[in-house]
């Protein structure tokens, strides 16, 4: 494998053009997921902004999972755990997406938990992979990369499940 390179302060483990192109696409999907997911979460739960940005989030997460799989295959020994996290994140989002479309009993709870957990797992994968290179995060022990997003996100999700009228 070719020697690595540094981009925006983050170590990229290869300078091979196909790898770098995949990383660039992966980063684009990741940034789109972070923004679209936040807009969907913070939008009123009705027609318009919430379903539009939720759809952008879901399909960007699909692209993120696909590119993560490609990157993990190339560096399996180092990145298999990221592949598992990305697969779990997409699986949770898929459960939420299907629940919204089929609307079984308690569909809103399944949708909220699926989408919320997918966002938490996506951020966990990001911090596990990049935390050691980020200001502030690099000072934390490695277990914080695994537990930080959930420690913040799960209480917010539980509060939402208790308080939101659609989810009670």
mmCIF file of N, CA and C in Angstrom, residues 58-168:
data_model
loop_
_atom_site.group_PDB
_atom_site.id
_atom_site.type_symbol
_atom_site.label_atom_id
_atom_site.label_comp_id
_atom_site.label_asym_id
_atom_site.label_seq_id
_atom_site.Cartn_x
_atom_site.Cartn_y
_atom_site.Cartn_z
ATOM 1 N N UNK A 58 -31.027 9.465 5.133
ATOM 2 C CA UNK A 58 -31.060 8.021 4.912
ATOM 3 C C UNK A 58 -30.205 7.623 3.705
ATOM 4 N N UNK A 59 -30.378 8.299 2.582
ATOM 5 C CA UNK A 59 -29.644 7.910 1.377
ATOM 6 C C UNK A 59 -28.167 8.291 1.464
ATOM 7 N N UNK A 60 -27.863 9.360 2.180
ATOM 8 C CA UNK A 60 -26.454 9.698 2.401
ATOM 9 C C UNK A 60 -25.805 8.666 3.322
ATOM 10 N N UNK A 61 -26.559 8.182 4.292
ATOM 11 C CA UNK A 61 -26.041 7.128 5.169
ATOM 12 C C UNK A 61 -25.807 5.840 4.385
ATOM 13 N N UNK A 62 -26.682 5.562 3.416
ATOM 14 C CA UNK A 62 -26.460 4.391 2.556
ATOM 15 C C UNK A 62 -25.139 4.544 1.798
ATOM 16 N N UNK A 63 -24.894 5.739 1.251
ATOM 17 C CA UNK A 63 -23.628 5.991 0.560
ATOM 18 C C UNK A 63 -22.446 5.919 1.505
ATOM 19 N N UNK A 64 -22.616 6.428 2.716
ATOM 20 C CA UNK A 64 -21.558 6.383 3.720
ATOM 21 C C UNK A 64 -21.216 4.932 4.065
ATOM 22 N N UNK A 65 -22.237 4.109 4.260
ATOM 23 C CA UNK A 65 -22.008 2.696 4.579
ATOM 24 C C UNK A 65 -21.328 1.972 3.417
ATOM 25 N N UNK A 66 -21.738 2.280 2.204
ATOM 26 C CA UNK A 66 -21.136 1.644 1.025
ATOM 27 C C UNK A 66 -19.662 2.024 0.889
ATOM 28 N N UNK A 67 -19.348 3.299 1.018
ATOM 29 C CA UNK A 67 -17.948 3.704 0.911
ATOM 30 C C UNK A 67 -17.140 3.200 2.103
ATOM 31 N N UNK A 68 -17.746 3.140 3.284
ATOM 32 C CA UNK A 68 -17.054 2.586 4.454
ATOM 33 C C UNK A 68 -16.710 1.120 4.230
ATOM 34 N N UNK A 69 -17.624 0.395 3.614
ATOM 35 C CA UNK A 69 -17.354 -1.013 3.309
ATOM 36 C C UNK A 69 -16.169 -1.135 2.366
ATOM 37 N N UNK A 70 -16.131 -0.293 1.332
ATOM 38 C CA UNK A 70 -15.008 -0.328 0.405
ATOM 39 C C UNK A 70 -13.695 0.001 1.086
ATOM 40 N N UNK A 71 -13.692 1.005 1.948
ATOM 41 C CA UNK A 71 -12.468 1.365 2.656
ATOM 42 C C UNK A 71 -12.053 0.273 3.640
ATOM 43 N N UNK A 72 -13.023 -0.357 4.291
ATOM 44 C CA UNK A 72 -12.715 -1.415 5.251
ATOM 45 C C UNK A 72 -12.132 -2.643 4.560
ATOM 46 N N UNK A 73 -12.618 -2.967 3.387
ATOM 47 C CA UNK A 73 -12.098 -4.128 2.652
ATOM 48 C C UNK A 73 -10.610 -3.953 2.374
ATOM 49 N N UNK A 74 -10.216 -2.736 2.004
ATOM 50 C CA UNK A 74 -8.816 -2.461 1.687
ATOM 51 C C UNK A 74 -7.941 -2.558 2.936
ATOM 52 N N UNK A 75 -8.488 -2.181 4.087
ATOM 53 C CA UNK A 75 -7.722 -2.168 5.335
ATOM 54 C C UNK A 75 -8.469 -2.965 6.420
ATOM 55 N N UNK A 76 -8.847 -4.177 6.122
ATOM 56 C CA UNK A 76 -9.701 -4.972 6.996
ATOM 57 C C UNK A 76 -9.151 -5.109 8.413
ATOM 58 N N UNK A 77 -7.886 -5.423 8.556
ATOM 59 C CA UNK A 77 -7.315 -5.643 9.891
ATOM 60 C C UNK A 77 -7.454 -4.402 10.776
ATOM 61 N N UNK A 78 -7.340 -3.221 10.180
ATOM 62 C CA UNK A 78 -7.427 -1.986 10.944
ATOM 63 C C UNK A 78 -8.846 -1.462 11.077
ATOM 64 N N UNK A 79 -9.716 -1.754 10.110
ATOM 65 C CA UNK A 79 -11.012 -1.080 10.027
ATOM 66 C C UNK A 79 -12.240 -1.975 10.126
ATOM 67 N N UNK A 80 -12.082 -3.239 10.457
ATOM 68 C CA UNK A 80 -13.252 -4.129 10.508
ATOM 69 C C UNK A 80 -14.281 -3.612 11.504
ATOM 70 N N UNK A 81 -13.817 -3.038 12.635
ATOM 71 C CA UNK A 81 -14.758 -2.537 13.644
ATOM 72 C C UNK A 81 -15.576 -1.355 13.107
ATOM 73 N N UNK A 82 -14.970 -0.541 12.255
ATOM 74 C CA UNK A 82 -15.708 0.564 11.641
ATOM 75 C C UNK A 82 -16.762 0.036 10.677
ATOM 76 N N UNK A 83 -16.421 -1.024 9.967
ATOM 77 C CA UNK A 83 -17.385 -1.657 9.067
ATOM 78 C C UNK A 83 -18.596 -2.147 9.859
ATOM 79 N N UNK A 84 -18.352 -2.785 10.993
ATOM 80 C CA UNK A 84 -19.453 -3.291 11.830
ATOM 81 C C UNK A 84 -20.322 -2.130 12.321
ATOM 82 N N UNK A 85 -19.700 -1.041 12.781
ATOM 83 C CA UNK A 85 -20.456 0.127 13.234
ATOM 84 C C UNK A 85 -21.280 0.728 12.100
ATOM 85 N N UNK A 86 -20.677 0.860 10.922
ATOM 86 C CA UNK A 86 -21.401 1.432 9.783
ATOM 87 C C UNK A 86 -22.551 0.541 9.339
ATOM 88 N N UNK A 87 -22.329 -0.762 9.357
ATOM 89 C CA UNK A 87 -23.399 -1.691 9.001
ATOM 90 C C UNK A 87 -24.541 -1.605 10.013
ATOM 91 N N UNK A 88 -24.191 -1.523 11.303
ATOM 92 C CA UNK A 88 -25.219 -1.399 12.343
ATOM 93 C C UNK A 88 -25.969 -0.069 12.212
ATOM 94 N N UNK A 89 -25.238 1.009 11.900
ATOM 95 C CA UNK A 89 -25.882 2.317 11.734
ATOM 96 C C UNK A 89 -26.876 2.272 10.576
ATOM 97 N N UNK A 90 -26.466 1.696 9.462
ATOM 98 C CA UNK A 90 -27.387 1.635 8.335
ATOM 99 C C UNK A 90 -28.554 0.693 8.635
ATOM 100 N N UNK A 91 -28.302 -0.417 9.326
ATOM 101 C CA UNK A 91 -29.387 -1.325 9.703
ATOM 102 C C UNK A 91 -30.419 -0.654 10.591
ATOM 103 N N UNK A 92 -29.963 0.149 11.551
ATOM 104 C CA UNK A 92 -30.886 0.877 12.425
ATOM 105 C C UNK A 92 -31.703 1.890 11.625
ATOM 106 N N UNK A 93 -31.029 2.617 10.725
ATOM 107 C CA UNK A 93 -31.754 3.593 9.894
ATOM 108 C C UNK A 93 -32.751 2.886 8.980
ATOM 109 N N UNK A 94 -32.375 1.746 8.447
ATOM 110 C CA UNK A 94 -33.282 0.990 7.584
ATOM 111 C C UNK A 94 -34.524 0.551 8.358
ATOM 112 N N UNK A 95 -34.342 0.107 9.603
ATOM 113 C CA UNK A 95 -35.493 -0.270 10.440
ATOM 114 C C UNK A 95 -36.404 0.935 10.651
ATOM 115 N N UNK A 96 -35.817 2.105 10.921
ATOM 116 C CA UNK A 96 -36.615 3.317 11.094
ATOM 117 C C UNK A 96 -37.323 3.747 9.825
ATOM 118 N N UNK A 97 -36.630 3.628 8.705
ATOM 119 C CA UNK A 97 -37.191 4.004 7.406
ATOM 120 C C UNK A 97 -38.366 3.086 7.034
ATOM 121 N N UNK A 98 -38.184 1.777 7.230
ATOM 122 C CA UNK A 98 -39.247 0.803 6.919
ATOM 123 C C UNK A 98 -40.445 1.016 7.839
ATOM 124 N N UNK A 99 -40.190 1.262 9.119
ATOM 125 C CA UNK A 99 -41.294 1.485 10.062
ATOM 126 C C UNK A 99 -42.139 2.681 9.627
ATOM 127 N N UNK A 100 -41.497 3.731 9.174
ATOM 128 C CA UNK A 100 -42.237 4.925 8.741
ATOM 129 C C UNK A 100 -43.093 4.627 7.512
ATOM 130 N N UNK A 101 -42.586 3.834 6.611
ATOM 131 C CA UNK A 101 -43.318 3.550 5.384
ATOM 132 C C UNK A 101 -44.449 2.545 5.584
ATOM 133 N N UNK A 102 -44.229 1.555 6.431
ATOM 134 C CA UNK A 102 -45.258 0.513 6.636
ATOM 135 C C UNK A 102 -46.214 0.842 7.771
ATOM 136 N N UNK A 103 -45.800 1.654 8.706
ATOM 137 C CA UNK A 103 -46.576 2.110 9.851
ATOM 138 C C UNK A 103 -47.264 0.995 10.647
ATOM 139 N N UNK A 104 -46.478 0.031 11.134
ATOM 140 C CA UNK A 104 -47.061 -0.961 12.049
ATOM 141 C C UNK A 104 -47.368 -0.285 13.385
ATOM 142 N N UNK A 105 -48.005 -0.989 14.319
ATOM 143 C CA UNK A 105 -48.215 -0.382 15.642
ATOM 144 C C UNK A 105 -46.868 0.088 16.223
ATOM 145 N N UNK A 106 -46.893 1.222 16.875
ATOM 146 C CA UNK A 106 -45.684 1.825 17.461
ATOM 147 C C UNK A 106 -44.626 2.202 16.425
ATOM 148 N N UNK A 107 -45.045 2.442 15.191
ATOM 149 C CA UNK A 107 -44.083 2.748 14.136
ATOM 150 C C UNK A 107 -43.252 3.987 14.461
ATOM 151 N N UNK A 108 -43.858 5.001 15.099
ATOM 152 C CA UNK A 108 -43.132 6.243 15.374
ATOM 153 C C UNK A 108 -41.974 5.998 16.349
ATOM 154 N N UNK A 109 -42.186 5.135 17.327
ATOM 155 C CA UNK A 109 -41.109 4.794 18.269
ATOM 156 C C UNK A 109 -39.978 4.066 17.546
ATOM 157 N N UNK A 110 -40.340 3.090 16.713
ATOM 158 C CA UNK A 110 -39.323 2.340 15.964
ATOM 159 C C UNK A 110 -38.560 3.287 15.041
ATOM 160 N N UNK A 111 -39.276 4.191 14.395
ATOM 161 C CA UNK A 111 -38.649 5.168 13.505
ATOM 162 C C UNK A 111 -37.671 6.050 14.276
ATOM 163 N N UNK A 112 -38.115 6.609 15.400
ATOM 164 C CA UNK A 112 -37.267 7.507 16.184
ATOM 165 C C UNK A 112 -36.039 6.780 16.729
ATOM 166 N N UNK A 113 -36.230 5.595 17.267
ATOM 167 C CA UNK A 113 -35.103 4.837 17.819
ATOM 168 C C UNK A 113 -34.141 4.430 16.699
ATOM 169 N N UNK A 114 -34.677 3.943 15.588
ATOM 170 C CA UNK A 114 -33.810 3.526 14.483
ATOM 171 C C UNK A 114 -32.977 4.672 13.943
ATOM 172 N N UNK A 115 -33.628 5.781 13.662
ATOM 173 C CA UNK A 115 -32.900 6.926 13.113
ATOM 174 C C UNK A 115 -31.952 7.530 14.144
ATOM 175 N N UNK A 116 -32.418 7.661 15.387
ATOM 176 C CA UNK A 116 -31.562 8.222 16.435
ATOM 177 C C UNK A 116 -30.336 7.372 16.701
ATOM 178 N N UNK A 117 -30.522 6.066 16.803
ATOM 179 C CA UNK A 117 -29.381 5.180 17.046
ATOM 180 C C UNK A 117 -28.442 5.150 15.844
ATOM 181 N N UNK A 118 -28.984 5.267 14.642
ATOM 182 C CA UNK A 118 -28.095 5.289 13.479
ATOM 183 C C UNK A 118 -27.192 6.513 13.520
ATOM 184 N N UNK A 119 -27.726 7.649 13.943
ATOM 185 C CA UNK A 119 -26.943 8.885 14.041
ATOM 186 C C UNK A 119 -25.855 8.725 15.103
ATOM 187 N N UNK A 120 -26.208 8.157 16.236
ATOM 188 C CA UNK A 120 -25.241 7.920 17.315
ATOM 189 C C UNK A 120 -24.136 6.980 16.842
ATOM 190 N N UNK A 121 -24.488 5.892 16.168
ATOM 191 C CA UNK A 121 -23.475 4.945 15.697
ATOM 192 C C UNK A 121 -22.595 5.554 14.607
ATOM 193 N N UNK A 122 -23.191 6.383 13.748
ATOM 194 C CA UNK A 122 -22.402 7.062 12.715
ATOM 195 C C UNK A 122 -21.353 7.953 13.372
ATOM 196 N N UNK A 123 -21.767 8.749 14.369
ATOM 197 C CA UNK A 123 -20.813 9.625 15.059
ATOM 198 C C UNK A 123 -19.774 8.814 15.834
ATOM 199 N N UNK A 124 -20.177 7.693 16.405
ATOM 200 C CA UNK A 124 -19.232 6.830 17.108
ATOM 201 C C UNK A 124 -18.152 6.347 16.147
ATOM 202 N N UNK A 125 -18.547 5.891 14.961
ATOM 203 C CA UNK A 125 -17.565 5.437 13.974
ATOM 204 C C UNK A 125 -16.606 6.570 13.612
ATOM 205 N N UNK A 126 -17.132 7.773 13.444
ATOM 206 C CA UNK A 126 -16.278 8.913 13.119
ATOM 207 C C UNK A 126 -15.249 9.141 14.221
ATOM 208 N N UNK A 127 -15.696 9.179 15.471
ATOM 209 C CA UNK A 127 -14.772 9.473 16.560
ATOM 210 C C UNK A 127 -13.792 8.327 16.800
ATOM 211 N N UNK A 128 -14.231 7.082 16.650
ATOM 212 C CA UNK A 128 -13.303 5.956 16.795
ATOM 213 C C UNK A 128 -12.199 6.060 15.752
ATOM 214 N N UNK A 129 -12.556 6.438 14.531
ATOM 215 C CA UNK A 129 -11.573 6.526 13.451
ATOM 216 C C UNK A 129 -10.718 7.788 13.541
ATOM 217 N N UNK A 130 -11.297 8.905 13.962
ATOM 218 C CA UNK A 130 -10.608 10.195 13.868
ATOM 219 C C UNK A 130 -10.340 10.888 15.194
ATOM 220 N N UNK A 131 -10.873 10.389 16.290
ATOM 221 C CA UNK A 131 -10.740 11.069 17.575
ATOM 222 C C UNK A 131 -9.309 11.357 17.971
ATOM 223 N N UNK A 132 -8.419 10.437 17.679
ATOM 224 C CA UNK A 132 -7.012 10.612 18.054
ATOM 225 C C UNK A 132 -6.340 11.758 17.310
ATOM 226 N N UNK A 133 -6.978 12.266 16.244
ATOM 227 C CA UNK A 133 -6.416 13.366 15.458
ATOM 228 C C UNK A 133 -7.128 14.694 15.681
ATOM 229 N N UNK A 134 -8.184 14.707 16.488
ATOM 230 C CA UNK A 134 -9.001 15.906 16.654
ATOM 231 C C UNK A 134 -8.616 16.691 17.899
ATOM 232 N N UNK A 135 -8.589 18.025 17.792
ATOM 233 C CA UNK A 135 -8.360 18.825 18.998
ATOM 234 C C UNK A 135 -9.408 18.467 20.056
ATOM 235 N N UNK A 136 -9.050 18.547 21.284
ATOM 236 C CA UNK A 136 -9.861 18.189 22.458
ATOM 237 C C UNK A 136 -10.051 16.679 22.564
ATOM 238 N N UNK A 137 -10.539 16.030 21.507
ATOM 239 C CA UNK A 137 -10.770 14.585 21.548
ATOM 240 C C UNK A 137 -9.465 13.823 21.723
ATOM 241 N N UNK A 138 -8.377 14.296 21.148
ATOM 242 C CA UNK A 138 -7.104 13.561 21.239
ATOM 243 C C UNK A 138 -6.615 13.454 22.679
ATOM 244 N N UNK A 139 -7.088 14.342 23.559
ATOM 245 C CA UNK A 139 -6.688 14.301 24.964
ATOM 246 C C UNK A 139 -7.483 13.257 25.757
ATOM 247 N N UNK A 140 -8.529 12.710 25.162
ATOM 248 C CA UNK A 140 -9.385 11.743 25.851
ATOM 249 C C UNK A 140 -8.850 10.323 25.673
ATOM 250 N N UNK A 141 -9.182 9.433 26.600
ATOM 251 C CA UNK A 141 -8.810 8.028 26.420
ATOM 252 C C UNK A 141 -9.634 7.415 25.285
ATOM 253 N N UNK A 142 -9.105 6.367 24.666
ATOM 254 C CA UNK A 142 -9.748 5.754 23.497
ATOM 255 C C UNK A 142 -11.189 5.310 23.778
ATOM 256 N N UNK A 143 -11.486 4.852 24.998
ATOM 257 C CA UNK A 143 -12.859 4.396 25.270
ATOM 258 C C UNK A 143 -13.874 5.532 25.136
ATOM 259 N N UNK A 144 -13.417 6.785 25.281
ATOM 260 C CA UNK A 144 -14.331 7.926 25.135
ATOM 261 C C UNK A 144 -14.835 8.038 23.703
ATOM 262 N N UNK A 145 -14.021 7.620 22.734
ATOM 263 C CA UNK A 145 -14.454 7.655 21.332
ATOM 264 C C UNK A 145 -15.619 6.696 21.129
ATOM 265 N N UNK A 146 -15.583 5.578 21.849
ATOM 266 C CA UNK A 146 -16.640 4.572 21.739
ATOM 267 C C UNK A 146 -17.890 4.966 22.519
ATOM 268 N N UNK A 147 -17.699 5.587 23.670
ATOM 269 C CA UNK A 147 -18.833 5.830 24.568
ATOM 270 C C UNK A 147 -19.398 7.250 24.494
ATOM 271 N N UNK A 148 -18.608 8.220 24.054
ATOM 272 C CA UNK A 148 -19.027 9.620 24.066
ATOM 273 C C UNK A 148 -20.321 9.903 23.315
ATOM 274 N N UNK A 149 -20.420 9.527 22.037
ATOM 275 C CA UNK A 149 -21.659 9.840 21.309
ATOM 276 C C UNK A 149 -22.904 9.210 21.939
ATOM 277 N N UNK A 150 -22.777 7.991 22.414
ATOM 278 C CA UNK A 150 -23.922 7.342 23.059
ATOM 279 C C UNK A 150 -24.261 7.968 24.396
ATOM 280 N N UNK A 151 -23.234 8.368 25.156
ATOM 281 C CA UNK A 151 -23.466 8.997 26.462
ATOM 282 C C UNK A 151 -24.229 10.306 26.306
ATOM 283 N N UNK A 152 -24.044 10.978 25.193
ATOM 284 C CA UNK A 152 -24.771 12.223 24.931
ATOM 285 C C UNK A 152 -26.090 11.939 24.215
ATOM 286 N N UNK A 153 -26.046 11.082 23.188
ATOM 287 C CA UNK A 153 -27.211 10.870 22.333
ATOM 288 C C UNK A 153 -28.317 10.024 22.934
ATOM 289 N N UNK A 154 -27.978 8.994 23.681
ATOM 290 C CA UNK A 154 -29.021 8.105 24.214
ATOM 291 C C UNK A 154 -29.920 8.818 25.222
ATOM 292 N N UNK A 155 -29.389 9.617 26.157
ATOM 293 C CA UNK A 155 -30.307 10.362 27.035
ATOM 294 C C UNK A 155 -31.223 11.322 26.271
ATOM 295 N N UNK A 156 -30.702 11.939 25.226
ATOM 296 C CA UNK A 156 -31.551 12.823 24.409
ATOM 297 C C UNK A 156 -32.649 12.010 23.733
ATOM 298 N N UNK A 157 -32.296 10.843 23.198
ATOM 299 C CA UNK A 157 -33.283 9.971 22.556
ATOM 300 C C UNK A 157 -34.330 9.504 23.564
ATOM 301 N N UNK A 158 -33.898 9.112 24.757
ATOM 302 C CA UNK A 158 -34.858 8.674 25.784
ATOM 303 C C UNK A 158 -35.789 9.805 26.201
ATOM 304 N N UNK A 159 -35.254 11.011 26.333
ATOM 305 C CA UNK A 159 -36.107 12.161 26.679
ATOM 306 C C UNK A 159 -37.120 12.421 25.568
ATOM 307 N N UNK A 160 -36.690 12.283 24.337
ATOM 308 C CA UNK A 160 -37.602 12.469 23.199
ATOM 309 C C UNK A 160 -38.708 11.417 23.233
ATOM 310 N N UNK A 161 -38.353 10.177 23.510
ATOM 311 C CA UNK A 161 -39.348 9.103 23.571
ATOM 312 C C UNK A 161 -40.363 9.348 24.684
ATOM 313 N N UNK A 162 -39.935 9.968 25.782
ATOM 314 C CA UNK A 162 -40.847 10.256 26.898
ATOM 315 C C UNK A 162 -41.727 11.463 26.630
ATOM 316 N N UNK A 163 -41.202 12.464 25.905
ATOM 317 C CA UNK A 163 -41.902 13.753 25.813
ATOM 318 C C UNK A 163 -42.638 14.024 24.520
ATOM 319 N N UNK A 164 -42.172 13.471 23.420
ATOM 320 C CA UNK A 164 -42.781 13.842 22.142
ATOM 321 C C UNK A 164 -44.181 13.220 22.014
ATOM 322 N N UNK A 165 -45.182 14.010 21.643
ATOM 323 C CA UNK A 165 -46.565 13.507 21.569
ATOM 324 C C UNK A 165 -46.746 12.306 20.638
ATOM 325 N N UNK A 166 -46.019 12.265 19.528
ATOM 326 C CA UNK A 166 -46.158 11.136 18.608
ATOM 327 C C UNK A 166 -45.593 9.827 19.179
ATOM 328 N N UNK A 167 -44.739 9.937 20.169
ATOM 329 C CA UNK A 167 -44.015 8.765 20.658
ATOM 330 C C UNK A 167 -44.533 8.238 21.980
ATOM 331 N N UNK A 168 -45.476 8.929 22.588
ATOM 332 C CA UNK A 168 -45.996 8.473 23.882
ATOM 333 C C UNK A 168 -46.997 7.375 23.721
#
